[in-house]
Tab-separated table of C-alpha atoms and ligand atoms in Angstrom:
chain	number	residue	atom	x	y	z
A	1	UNK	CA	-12.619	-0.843	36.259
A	2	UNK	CA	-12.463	-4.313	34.648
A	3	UNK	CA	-15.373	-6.035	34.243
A	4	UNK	CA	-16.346	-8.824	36.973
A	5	UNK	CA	-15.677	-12.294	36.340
A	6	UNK	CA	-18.232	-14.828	37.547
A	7	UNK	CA	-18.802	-18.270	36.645
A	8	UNK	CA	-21.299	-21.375	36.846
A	9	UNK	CA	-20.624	-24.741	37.222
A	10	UNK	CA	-23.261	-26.675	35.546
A	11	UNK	CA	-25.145	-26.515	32.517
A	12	UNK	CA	-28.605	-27.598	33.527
A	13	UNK	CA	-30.891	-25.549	33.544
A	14	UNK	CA	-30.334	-24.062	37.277
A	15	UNK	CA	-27.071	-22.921	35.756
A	16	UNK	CA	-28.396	-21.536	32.508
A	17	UNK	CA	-31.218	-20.291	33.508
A	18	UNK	CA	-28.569	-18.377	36.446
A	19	UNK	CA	-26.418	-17.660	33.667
A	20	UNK	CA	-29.046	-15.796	31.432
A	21	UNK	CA	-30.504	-13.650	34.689
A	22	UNK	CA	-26.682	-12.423	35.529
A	23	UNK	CA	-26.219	-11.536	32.006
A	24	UNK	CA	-29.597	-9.242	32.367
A	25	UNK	CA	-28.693	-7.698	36.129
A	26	UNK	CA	-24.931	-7.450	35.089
A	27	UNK	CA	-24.432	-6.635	31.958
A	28	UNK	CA	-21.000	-5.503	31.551
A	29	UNK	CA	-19.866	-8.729	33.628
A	30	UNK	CA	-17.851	-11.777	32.201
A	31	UNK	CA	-20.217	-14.808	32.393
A	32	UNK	CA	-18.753	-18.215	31.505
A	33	UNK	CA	-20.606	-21.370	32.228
A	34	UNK	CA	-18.468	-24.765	32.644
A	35	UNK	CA	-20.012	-27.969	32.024
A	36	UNK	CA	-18.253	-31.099	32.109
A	37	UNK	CA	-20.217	-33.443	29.696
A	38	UNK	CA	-20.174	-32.690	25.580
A	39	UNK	CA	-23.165	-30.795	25.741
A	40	UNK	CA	-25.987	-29.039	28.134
A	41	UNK	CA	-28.504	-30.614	29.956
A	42	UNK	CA	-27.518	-34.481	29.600
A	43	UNK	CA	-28.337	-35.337	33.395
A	44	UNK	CA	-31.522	-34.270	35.266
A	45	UNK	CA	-32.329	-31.654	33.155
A	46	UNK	CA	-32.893	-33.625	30.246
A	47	UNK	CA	-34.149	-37.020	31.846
A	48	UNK	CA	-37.341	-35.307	33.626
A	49	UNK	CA	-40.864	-35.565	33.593
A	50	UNK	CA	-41.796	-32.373	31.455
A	51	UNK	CA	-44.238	-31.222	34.056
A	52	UNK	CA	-45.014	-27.713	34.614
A	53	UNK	CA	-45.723	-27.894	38.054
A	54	UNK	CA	-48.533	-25.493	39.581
A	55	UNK	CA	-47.719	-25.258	43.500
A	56	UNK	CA	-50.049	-28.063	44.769
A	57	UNK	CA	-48.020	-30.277	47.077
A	58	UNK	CA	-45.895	-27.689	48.985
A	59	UNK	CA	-45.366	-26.406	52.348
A	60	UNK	CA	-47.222	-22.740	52.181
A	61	UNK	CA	-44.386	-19.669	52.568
A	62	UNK	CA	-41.715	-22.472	51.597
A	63	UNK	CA	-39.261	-21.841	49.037
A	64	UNK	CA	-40.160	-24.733	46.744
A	65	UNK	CA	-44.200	-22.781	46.984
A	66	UNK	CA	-42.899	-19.541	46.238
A	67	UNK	CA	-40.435	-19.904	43.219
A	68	UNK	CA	-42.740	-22.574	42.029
A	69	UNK	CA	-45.502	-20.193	41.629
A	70	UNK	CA	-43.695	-17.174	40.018
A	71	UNK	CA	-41.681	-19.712	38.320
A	72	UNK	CA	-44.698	-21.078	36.250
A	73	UNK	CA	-45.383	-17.787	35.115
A	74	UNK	CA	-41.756	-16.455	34.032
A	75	UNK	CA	-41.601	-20.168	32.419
A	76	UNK	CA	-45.262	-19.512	30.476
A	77	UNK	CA	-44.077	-16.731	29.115
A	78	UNK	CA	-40.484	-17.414	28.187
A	79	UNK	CA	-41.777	-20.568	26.059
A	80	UNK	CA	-44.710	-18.265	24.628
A	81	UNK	CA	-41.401	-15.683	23.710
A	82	UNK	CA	-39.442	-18.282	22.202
A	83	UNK	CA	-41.847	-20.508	20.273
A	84	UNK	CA	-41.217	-23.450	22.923
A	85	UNK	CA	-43.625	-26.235	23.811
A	86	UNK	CA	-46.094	-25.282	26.469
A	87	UNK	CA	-49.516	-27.238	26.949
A	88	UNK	CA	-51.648	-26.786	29.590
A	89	UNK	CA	-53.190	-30.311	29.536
A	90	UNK	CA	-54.388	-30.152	33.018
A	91	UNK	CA	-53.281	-32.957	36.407
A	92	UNK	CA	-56.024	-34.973	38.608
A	93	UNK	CA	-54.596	-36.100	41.765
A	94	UNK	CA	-56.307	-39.103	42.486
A	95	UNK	CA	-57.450	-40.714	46.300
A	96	UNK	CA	-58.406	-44.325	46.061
A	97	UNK	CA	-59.385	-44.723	49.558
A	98	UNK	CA	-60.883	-43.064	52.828
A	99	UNK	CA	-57.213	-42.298	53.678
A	100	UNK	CA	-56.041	-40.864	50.736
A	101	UNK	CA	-59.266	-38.470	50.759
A	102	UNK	CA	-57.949	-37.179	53.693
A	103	UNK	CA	-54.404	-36.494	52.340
A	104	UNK	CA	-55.798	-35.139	49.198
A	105	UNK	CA	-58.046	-32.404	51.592
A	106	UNK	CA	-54.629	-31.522	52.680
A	107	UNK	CA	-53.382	-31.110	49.402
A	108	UNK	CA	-56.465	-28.983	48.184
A	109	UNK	CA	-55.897	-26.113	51.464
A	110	UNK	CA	-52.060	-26.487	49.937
A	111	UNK	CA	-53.189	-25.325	46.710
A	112	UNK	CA	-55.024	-22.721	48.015
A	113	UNK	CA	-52.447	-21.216	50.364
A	114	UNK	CA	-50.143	-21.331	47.449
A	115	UNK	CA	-52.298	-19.855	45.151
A	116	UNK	CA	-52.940	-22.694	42.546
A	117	UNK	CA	-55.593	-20.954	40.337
A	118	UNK	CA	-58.851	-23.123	39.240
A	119	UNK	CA	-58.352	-26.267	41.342
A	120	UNK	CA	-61.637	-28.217	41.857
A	121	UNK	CA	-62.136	-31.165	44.095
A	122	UNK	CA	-64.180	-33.903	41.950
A	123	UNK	CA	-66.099	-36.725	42.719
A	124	UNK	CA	-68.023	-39.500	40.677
A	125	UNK	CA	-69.321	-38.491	37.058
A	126	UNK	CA	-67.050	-35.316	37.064
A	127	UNK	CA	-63.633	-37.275	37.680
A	128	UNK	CA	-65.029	-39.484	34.647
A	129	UNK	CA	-65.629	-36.468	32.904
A	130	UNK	CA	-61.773	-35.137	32.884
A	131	UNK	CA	-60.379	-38.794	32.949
A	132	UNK	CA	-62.734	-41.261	31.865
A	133	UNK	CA	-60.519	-44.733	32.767
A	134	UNK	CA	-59.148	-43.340	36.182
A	135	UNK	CA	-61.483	-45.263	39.050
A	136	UNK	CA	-61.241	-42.785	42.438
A	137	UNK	CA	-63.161	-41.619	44.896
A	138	UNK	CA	-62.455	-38.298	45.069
A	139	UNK	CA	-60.058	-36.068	42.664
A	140	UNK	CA	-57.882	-33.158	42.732
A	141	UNK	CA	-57.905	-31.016	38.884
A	142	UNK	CA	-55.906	-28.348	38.644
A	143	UNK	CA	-56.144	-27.503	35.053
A	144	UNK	CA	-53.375	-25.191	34.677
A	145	UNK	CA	-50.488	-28.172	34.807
A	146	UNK	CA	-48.840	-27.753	31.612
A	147	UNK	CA	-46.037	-29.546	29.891
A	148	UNK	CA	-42.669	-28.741	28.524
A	149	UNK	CA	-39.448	-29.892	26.608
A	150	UNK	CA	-37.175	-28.592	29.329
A	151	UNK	CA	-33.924	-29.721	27.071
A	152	UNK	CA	-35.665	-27.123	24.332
A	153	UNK	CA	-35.876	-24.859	27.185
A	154	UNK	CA	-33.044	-25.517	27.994
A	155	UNK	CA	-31.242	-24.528	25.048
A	156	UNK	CA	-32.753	-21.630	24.563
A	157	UNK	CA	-31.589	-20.292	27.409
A	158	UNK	CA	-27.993	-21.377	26.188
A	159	UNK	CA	-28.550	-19.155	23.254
A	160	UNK	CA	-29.850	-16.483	25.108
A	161	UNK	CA	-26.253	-16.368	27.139
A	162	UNK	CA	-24.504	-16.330	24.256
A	163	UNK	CA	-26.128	-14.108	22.549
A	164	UNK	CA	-25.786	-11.455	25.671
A	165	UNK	CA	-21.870	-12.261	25.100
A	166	UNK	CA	-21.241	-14.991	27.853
A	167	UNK	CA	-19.955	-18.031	27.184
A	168	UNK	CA	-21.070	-22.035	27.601
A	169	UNK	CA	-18.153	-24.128	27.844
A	170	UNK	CA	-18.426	-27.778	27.794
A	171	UNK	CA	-15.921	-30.315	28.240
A	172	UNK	CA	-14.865	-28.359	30.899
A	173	UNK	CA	-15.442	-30.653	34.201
A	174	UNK	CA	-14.493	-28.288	37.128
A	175	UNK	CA	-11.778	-30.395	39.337
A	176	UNK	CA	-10.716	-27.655	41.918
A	177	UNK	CA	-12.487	-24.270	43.845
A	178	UNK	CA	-10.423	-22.348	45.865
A	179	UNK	CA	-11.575	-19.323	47.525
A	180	UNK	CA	-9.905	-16.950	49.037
A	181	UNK	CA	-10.651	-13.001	50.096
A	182	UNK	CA	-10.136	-11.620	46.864
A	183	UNK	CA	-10.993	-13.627	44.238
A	184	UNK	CA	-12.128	-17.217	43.466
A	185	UNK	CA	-9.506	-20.152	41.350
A	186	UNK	CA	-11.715	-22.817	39.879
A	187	UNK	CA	-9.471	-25.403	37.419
A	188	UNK	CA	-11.970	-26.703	34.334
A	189	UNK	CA	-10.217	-28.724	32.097
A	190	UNK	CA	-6.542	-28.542	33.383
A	191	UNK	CA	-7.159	-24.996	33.353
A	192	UNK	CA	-7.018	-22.071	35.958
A	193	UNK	CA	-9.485	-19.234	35.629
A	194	UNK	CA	-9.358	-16.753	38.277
A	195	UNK	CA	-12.939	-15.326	38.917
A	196	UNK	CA	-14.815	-12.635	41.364
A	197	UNK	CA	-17.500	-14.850	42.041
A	198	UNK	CA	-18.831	-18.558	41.563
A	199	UNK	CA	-21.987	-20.122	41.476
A	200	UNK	CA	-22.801	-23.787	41.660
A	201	UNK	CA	-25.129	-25.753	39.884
A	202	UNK	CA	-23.991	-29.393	40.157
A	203	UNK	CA	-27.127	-31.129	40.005
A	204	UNK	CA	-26.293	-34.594	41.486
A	205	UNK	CA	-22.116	-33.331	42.311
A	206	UNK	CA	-23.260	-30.408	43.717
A	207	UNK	CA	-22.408	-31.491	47.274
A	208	UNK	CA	-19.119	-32.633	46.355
A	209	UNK	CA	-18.555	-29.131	44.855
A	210	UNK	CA	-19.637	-27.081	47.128
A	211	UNK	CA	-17.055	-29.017	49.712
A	212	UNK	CA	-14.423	-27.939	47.629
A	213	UNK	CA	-15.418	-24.527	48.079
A	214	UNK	CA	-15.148	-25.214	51.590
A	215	UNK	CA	-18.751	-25.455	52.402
A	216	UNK	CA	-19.578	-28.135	55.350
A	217	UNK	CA	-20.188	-32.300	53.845
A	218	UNK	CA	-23.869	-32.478	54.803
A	219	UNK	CA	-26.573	-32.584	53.198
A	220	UNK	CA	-24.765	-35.302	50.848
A	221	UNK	CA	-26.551	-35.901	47.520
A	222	UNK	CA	-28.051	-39.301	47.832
A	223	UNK	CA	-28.788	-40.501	43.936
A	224	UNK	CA	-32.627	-42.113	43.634
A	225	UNK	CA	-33.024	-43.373	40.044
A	226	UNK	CA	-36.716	-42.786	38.266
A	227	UNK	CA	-37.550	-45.847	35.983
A	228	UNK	CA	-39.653	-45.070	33.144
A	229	UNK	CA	-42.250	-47.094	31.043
A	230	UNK	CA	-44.450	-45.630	28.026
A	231	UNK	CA	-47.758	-47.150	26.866
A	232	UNK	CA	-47.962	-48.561	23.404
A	233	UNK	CA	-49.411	-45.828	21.128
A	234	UNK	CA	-52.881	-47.625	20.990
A	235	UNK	CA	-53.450	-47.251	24.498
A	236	UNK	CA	-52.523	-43.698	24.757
A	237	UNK	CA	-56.083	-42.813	25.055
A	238	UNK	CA	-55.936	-44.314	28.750
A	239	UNK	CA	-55.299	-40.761	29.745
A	240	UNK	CA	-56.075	-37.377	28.639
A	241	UNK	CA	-53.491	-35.132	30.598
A	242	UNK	CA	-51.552	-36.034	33.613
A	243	UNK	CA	-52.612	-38.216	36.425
A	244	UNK	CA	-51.343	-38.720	39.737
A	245	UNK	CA	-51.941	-41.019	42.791
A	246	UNK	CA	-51.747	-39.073	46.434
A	247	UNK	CA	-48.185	-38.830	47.566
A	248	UNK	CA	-47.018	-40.619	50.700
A	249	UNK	CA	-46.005	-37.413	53.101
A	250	UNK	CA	-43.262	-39.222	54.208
A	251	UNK	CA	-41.668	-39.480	50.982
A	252	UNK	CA	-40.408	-36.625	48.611
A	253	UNK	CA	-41.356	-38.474	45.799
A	254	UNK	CA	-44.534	-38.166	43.894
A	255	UNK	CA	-45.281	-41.869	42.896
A	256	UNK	CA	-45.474	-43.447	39.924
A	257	UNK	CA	-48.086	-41.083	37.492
A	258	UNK	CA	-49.273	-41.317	34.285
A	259	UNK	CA	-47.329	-38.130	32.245
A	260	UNK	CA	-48.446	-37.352	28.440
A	261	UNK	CA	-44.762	-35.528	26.927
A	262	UNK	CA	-45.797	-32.975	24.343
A	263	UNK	CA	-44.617	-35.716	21.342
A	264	UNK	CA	-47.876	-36.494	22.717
A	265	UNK	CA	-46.805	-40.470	24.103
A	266	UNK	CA	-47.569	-41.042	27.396
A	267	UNK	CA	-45.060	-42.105	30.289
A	268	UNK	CA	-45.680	-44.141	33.484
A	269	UNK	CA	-43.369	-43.434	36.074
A	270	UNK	CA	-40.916	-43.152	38.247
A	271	UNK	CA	-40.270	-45.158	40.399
A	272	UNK	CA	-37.494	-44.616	43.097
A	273	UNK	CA	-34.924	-46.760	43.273
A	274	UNK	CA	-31.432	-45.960	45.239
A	275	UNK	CA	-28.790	-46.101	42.171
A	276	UNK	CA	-25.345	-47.265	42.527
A	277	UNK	CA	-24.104	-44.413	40.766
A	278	UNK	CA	-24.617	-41.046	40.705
A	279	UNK	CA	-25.288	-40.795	36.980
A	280	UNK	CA	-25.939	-44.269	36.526
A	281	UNK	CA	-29.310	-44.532	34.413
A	282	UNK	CA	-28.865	-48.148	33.361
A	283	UNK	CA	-29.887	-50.566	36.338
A	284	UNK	CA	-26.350	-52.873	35.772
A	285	UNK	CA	-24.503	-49.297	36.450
A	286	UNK	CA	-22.067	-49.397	39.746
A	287	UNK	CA	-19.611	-46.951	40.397
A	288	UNK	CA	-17.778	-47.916	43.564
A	289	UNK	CA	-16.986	-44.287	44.975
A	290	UNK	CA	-20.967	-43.382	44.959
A	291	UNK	CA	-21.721	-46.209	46.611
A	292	UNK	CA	-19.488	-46.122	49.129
A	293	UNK	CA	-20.130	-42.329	49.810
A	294	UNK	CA	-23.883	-43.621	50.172
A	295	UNK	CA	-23.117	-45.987	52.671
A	296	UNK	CA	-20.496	-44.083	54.425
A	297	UNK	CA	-23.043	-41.502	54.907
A	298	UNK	CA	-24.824	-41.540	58.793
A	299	UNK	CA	-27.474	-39.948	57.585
A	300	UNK	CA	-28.341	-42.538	54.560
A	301	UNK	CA	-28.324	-45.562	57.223
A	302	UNK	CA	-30.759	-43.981	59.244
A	303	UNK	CA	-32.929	-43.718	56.140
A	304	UNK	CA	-32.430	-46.936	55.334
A	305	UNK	CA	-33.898	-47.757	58.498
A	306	UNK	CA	-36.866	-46.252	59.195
A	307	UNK	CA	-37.035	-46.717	54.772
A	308	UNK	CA	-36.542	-49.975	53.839
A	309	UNK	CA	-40.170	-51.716	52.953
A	310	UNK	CA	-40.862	-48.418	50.796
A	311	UNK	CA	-36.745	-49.486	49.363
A	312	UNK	CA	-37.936	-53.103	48.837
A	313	UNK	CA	-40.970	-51.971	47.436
A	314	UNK	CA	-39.694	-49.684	44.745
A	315	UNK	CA	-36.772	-52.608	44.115
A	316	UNK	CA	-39.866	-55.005	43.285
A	317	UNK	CA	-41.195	-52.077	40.625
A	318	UNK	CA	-37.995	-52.070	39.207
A	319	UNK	CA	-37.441	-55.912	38.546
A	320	UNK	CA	-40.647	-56.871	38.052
A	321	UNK	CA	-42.779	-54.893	35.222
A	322	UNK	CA	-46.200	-56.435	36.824
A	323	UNK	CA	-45.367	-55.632	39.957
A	324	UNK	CA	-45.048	-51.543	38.562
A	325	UNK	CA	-48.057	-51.780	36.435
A	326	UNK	CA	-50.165	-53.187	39.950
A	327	UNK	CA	-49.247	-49.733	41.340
A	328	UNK	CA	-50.347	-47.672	38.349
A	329	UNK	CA	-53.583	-50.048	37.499
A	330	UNK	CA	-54.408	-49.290	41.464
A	331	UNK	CA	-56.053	-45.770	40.085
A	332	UNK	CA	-56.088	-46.642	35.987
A	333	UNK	CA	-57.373	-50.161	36.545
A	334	UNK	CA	-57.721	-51.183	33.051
A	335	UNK	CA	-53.928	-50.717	32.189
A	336	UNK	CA	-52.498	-54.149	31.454
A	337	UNK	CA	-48.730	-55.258	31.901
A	338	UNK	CA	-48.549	-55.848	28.159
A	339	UNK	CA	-49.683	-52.012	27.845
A	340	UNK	CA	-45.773	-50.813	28.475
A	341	UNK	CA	-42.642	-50.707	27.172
A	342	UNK	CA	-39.774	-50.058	29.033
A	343	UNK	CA	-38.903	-46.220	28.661
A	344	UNK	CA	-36.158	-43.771	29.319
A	345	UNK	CA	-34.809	-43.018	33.198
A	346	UNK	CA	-33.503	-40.689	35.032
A	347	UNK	CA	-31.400	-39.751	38.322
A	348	UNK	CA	-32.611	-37.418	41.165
A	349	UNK	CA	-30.147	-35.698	43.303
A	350	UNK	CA	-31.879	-35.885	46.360
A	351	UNK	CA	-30.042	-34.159	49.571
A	352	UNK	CA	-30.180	-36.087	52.736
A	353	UNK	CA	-29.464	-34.251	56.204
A	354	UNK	CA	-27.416	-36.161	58.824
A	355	UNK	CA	-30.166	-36.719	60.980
A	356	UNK	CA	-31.258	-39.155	57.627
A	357	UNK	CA	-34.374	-36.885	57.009
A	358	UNK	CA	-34.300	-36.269	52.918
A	359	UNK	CA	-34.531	-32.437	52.186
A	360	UNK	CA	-37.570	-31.232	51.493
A	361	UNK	CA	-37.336	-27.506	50.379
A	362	UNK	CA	-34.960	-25.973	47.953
A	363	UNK	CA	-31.370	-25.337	49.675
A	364	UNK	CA	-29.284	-22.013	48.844
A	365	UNK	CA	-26.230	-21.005	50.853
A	366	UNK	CA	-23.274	-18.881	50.355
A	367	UNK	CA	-19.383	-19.405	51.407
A	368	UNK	CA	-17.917	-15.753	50.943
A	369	UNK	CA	-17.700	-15.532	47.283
A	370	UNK	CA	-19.743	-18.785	46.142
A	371	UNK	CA	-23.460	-19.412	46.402
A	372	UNK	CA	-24.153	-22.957	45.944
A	373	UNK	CA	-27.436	-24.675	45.194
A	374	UNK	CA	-27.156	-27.765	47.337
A	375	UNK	CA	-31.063	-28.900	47.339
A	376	UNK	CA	-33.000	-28.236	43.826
A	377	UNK	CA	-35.435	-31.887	42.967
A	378	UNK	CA	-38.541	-31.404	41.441
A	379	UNK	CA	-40.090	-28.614	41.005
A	380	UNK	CA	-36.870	-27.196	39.967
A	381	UNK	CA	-37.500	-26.962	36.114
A	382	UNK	CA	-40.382	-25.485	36.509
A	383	UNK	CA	-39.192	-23.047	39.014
A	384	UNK	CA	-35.828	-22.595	37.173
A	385	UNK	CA	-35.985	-18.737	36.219
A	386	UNK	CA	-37.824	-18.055	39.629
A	387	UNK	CA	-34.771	-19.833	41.482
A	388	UNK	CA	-32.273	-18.398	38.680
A	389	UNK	CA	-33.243	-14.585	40.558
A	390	UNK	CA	-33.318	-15.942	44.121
A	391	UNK	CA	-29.452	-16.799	43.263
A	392	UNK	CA	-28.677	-13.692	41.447
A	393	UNK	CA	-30.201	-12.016	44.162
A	394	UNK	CA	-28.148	-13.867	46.582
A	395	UNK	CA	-24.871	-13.897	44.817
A	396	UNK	CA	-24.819	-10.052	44.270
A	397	UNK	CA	-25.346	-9.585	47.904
A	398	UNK	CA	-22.563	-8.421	49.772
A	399	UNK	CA	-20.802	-10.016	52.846
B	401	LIG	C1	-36.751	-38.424	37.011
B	401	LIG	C2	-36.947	-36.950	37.260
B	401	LIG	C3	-38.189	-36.355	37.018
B	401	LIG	C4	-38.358	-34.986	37.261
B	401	LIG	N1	-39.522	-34.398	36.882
B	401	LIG	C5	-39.655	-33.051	36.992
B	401	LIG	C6	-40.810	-32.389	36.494
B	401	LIG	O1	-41.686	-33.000	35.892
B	401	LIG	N2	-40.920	-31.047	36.690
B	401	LIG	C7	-39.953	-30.338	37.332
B	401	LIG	O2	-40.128	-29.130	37.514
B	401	LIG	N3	-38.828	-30.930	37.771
B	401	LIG	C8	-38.648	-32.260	37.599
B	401	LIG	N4	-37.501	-32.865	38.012
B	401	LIG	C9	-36.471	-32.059	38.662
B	401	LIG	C10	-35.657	-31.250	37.653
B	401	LIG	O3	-35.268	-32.044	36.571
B	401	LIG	C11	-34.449	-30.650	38.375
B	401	LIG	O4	-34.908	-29.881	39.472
B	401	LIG	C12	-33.604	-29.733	37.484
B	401	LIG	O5	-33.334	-30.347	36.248
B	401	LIG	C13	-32.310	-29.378	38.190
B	401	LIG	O6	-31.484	-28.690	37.291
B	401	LIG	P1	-29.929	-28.557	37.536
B	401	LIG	O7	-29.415	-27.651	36.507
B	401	LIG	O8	-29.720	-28.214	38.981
B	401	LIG	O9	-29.351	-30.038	37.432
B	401	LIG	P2	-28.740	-30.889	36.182
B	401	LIG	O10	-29.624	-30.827	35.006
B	401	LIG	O11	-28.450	-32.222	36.752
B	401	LIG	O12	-27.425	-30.093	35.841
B	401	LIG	C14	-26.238	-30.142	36.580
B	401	LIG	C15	-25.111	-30.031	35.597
B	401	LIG	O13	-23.877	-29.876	36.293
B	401	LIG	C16	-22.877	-30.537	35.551
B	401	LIG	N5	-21.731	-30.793	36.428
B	401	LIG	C17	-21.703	-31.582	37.529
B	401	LIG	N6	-20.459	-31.575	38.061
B	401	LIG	C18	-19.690	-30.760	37.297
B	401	LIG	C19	-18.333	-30.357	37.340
B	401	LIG	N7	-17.492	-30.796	38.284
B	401	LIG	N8	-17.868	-29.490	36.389
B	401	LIG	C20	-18.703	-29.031	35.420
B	401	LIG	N9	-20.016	-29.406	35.316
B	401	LIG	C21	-20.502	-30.245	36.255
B	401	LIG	C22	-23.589	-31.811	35.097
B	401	LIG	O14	-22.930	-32.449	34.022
B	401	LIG	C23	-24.973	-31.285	34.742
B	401	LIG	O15	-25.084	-30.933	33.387
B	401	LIG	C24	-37.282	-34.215	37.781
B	401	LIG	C25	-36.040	-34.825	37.997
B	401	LIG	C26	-35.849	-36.166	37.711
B	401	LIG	C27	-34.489	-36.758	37.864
């Protein structure tokens, strides 16, 4: 019997990290990963936070709790395997008022449903104890939040394909997916490959993709640019580990946080800004088609809607670097405007449902002989080898 073709469209590292886990449950089969840019992990995957998420902020029994949580511990071990950055510096989420307390109560019973191990609620001298500069009124610690290099990890997962005999192509942008009974014709790079089966892991074109495969328009990806500063290396003492304010339930997004990277600098940010193109990460970048997808899209003007002081109010972070230190000096209030330099950014794809609700959970369908992941934001690196066996479980399905 000749061996079964599959292939991945992306190489982030959803579709690595898928990659590597088909190459374990199907040996014999032909993997190929396309990816359109020169190399691996030049979008999300590589413009990120570095956090190792522990499970604190979702919806109990949800997908984004439960391949969080096994994903932390597949993605402990694989960096403790292969000699890649891992540092459990520990995250206080911080409450700076009467209503935050409450919203950080509801985070604590999250934690526990999900299983966070060693959170502690903290008040007074014992929030000073773990951050000394952070002023609160009540505190969240969970002390297992670690951070990564998820390029390194990344890449190491590239090598591990390779090394189990699949192959990473890049330069090979994927232009057409047609399905039919038998088999499934993608075109990468002029080319036609004829495979068995197809996974997509498009990032922020994965809802363009999985159209092609015939899979219905909504949710559309909806691109939300994170603006980065980093504090000058004297001030890097302003925080030991990671430090974040209470998220606004209505909003996916986690705020803007103080993030030490394991170079050992310290990042403050992102914001979330609509971009005006999908993998625009410099403010001046437009790309007519993205925007007028955005716009076009029912479900984005009903955001906009109910969304637009929270819009305004990121737009204000973004132009005015006071204006984003306020927010972070509302929990670390000794940080001074002169304290950052403008960092790196990054885009989210963030899917949107027509009904203009953003998508909260992790979304993975099939269309006959292509599973698509149409939904992965944060905590996706961290949950990347838990989501890569939800797909392979998934894809190998049958029917
Ligand atoms: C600002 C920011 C901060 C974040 N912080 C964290 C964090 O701290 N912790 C965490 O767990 N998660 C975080 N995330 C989320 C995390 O980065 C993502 O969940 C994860 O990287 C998704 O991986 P991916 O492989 O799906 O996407 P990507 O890395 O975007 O990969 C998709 C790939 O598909 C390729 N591609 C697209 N179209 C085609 C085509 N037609 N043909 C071939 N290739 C194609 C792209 O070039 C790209 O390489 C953050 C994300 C952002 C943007």
């Amino acid at each position: 019997m000749a061996a079964e073709r599959i292939g991945i469209v992306g190489g982030g590292i959803l579709g690595l990290a898928v990659a590597r886990r088909l190459g374990q449950v199907r040996p014999d089969a032909a993997i190929s990963v396309l990816e359109k840019e020169q190399d691996i992990a030049l979008h999300q995957s590589g413009r990120n936070s570095g956090v190792v998420h522990a499970g604190i902020y979702y919806a109990p029994r949800s997908l984004k709790a439960q391949l969080c949580r096994r994903g932390v511990g597949l993605l402990r071990a694989y960096c403790s395997e292969h000699d890649l950055p891992y540092v459990e510096c520990g995250k206080l989420v911080v409450a700076v008022d009467q209503t935050e307390v409450e919203r950080l109560r509801e985070l604590e019973r999250r934690a526990e449903a999900n299983g966070v191990p060693g959170v502690r609620w903290l008040e007074g001298d014992a929030i000073r104890e773990v951050e000394p500069h952070v002023a609160a009124v009540a505190g969240l610690h969970s002390p297992t939040t670690a951070i990564t290099d998820y390029r390194a990890v990344a890449r190491a997962l590239r090598s591990d394909v390779e090394s189990a005999g699949g192959t990473v192509r890049t330069g090979a942008e994927v232009t057409e997916v047609a399905p039919d009974r038998e088999t499934v014709r993608v075109t990468a790079a002029g080319e036609t490959l004829e495979l068995d089966r197809l996974v997509i892991c498009a990032g922020l074109q994965s809802d363009r993709l999985a159209r092609k495969a015939g899979d219905q328009r909504e949710p559309v990806i909806v691109p939300f640019r994170g603006e980065y500063y980093r504090l000058v290396p004297e001030r890097e003492s302003l925080v030991n580990g990671l430090v974040y304010p209470v998220p606004d339930p209505a909003y996916p997004f986690l705020g803007v946080h103080f993030t030490r990277r394991v170079d050992g600098g310290v990042d403050v940010g992102p914001n979330a800004v609509l971009a005006l193109a999908r993998e625009g990460y410099r403010r001046r970048d437009v790309r007519l088609a993205d925007v007028r997808e955005t716009l076009g899209s029912a479900g984005f003007r009903r955001l906009a809607r109910r969304h637009w002081r929270m819009g305004l109010r990121e737009l204000k972070g973004s132009a005015l670097k006071a204006a984003f230190a306020a927010e972070a000096r509302r929990y670390v209030p000794e940080l001074r405007t002169g304290d950052l330099v403008r960092g790196v950014a990054g885009v989210r794809a963030q899917a949107l449902d027509p009904d203009g609700s953003l998508v909260d959970d992790f979304r993975i369908g099939r269309i006959g002989r292509v599973t698509a992941v149409r939904n992965a934001p944060s905590p996706g690196a961290t949950s990347s080898l838990a989501i890569a066996e939800y797909v392979v479980a998934e894809v190998l399905t049958d029917g």
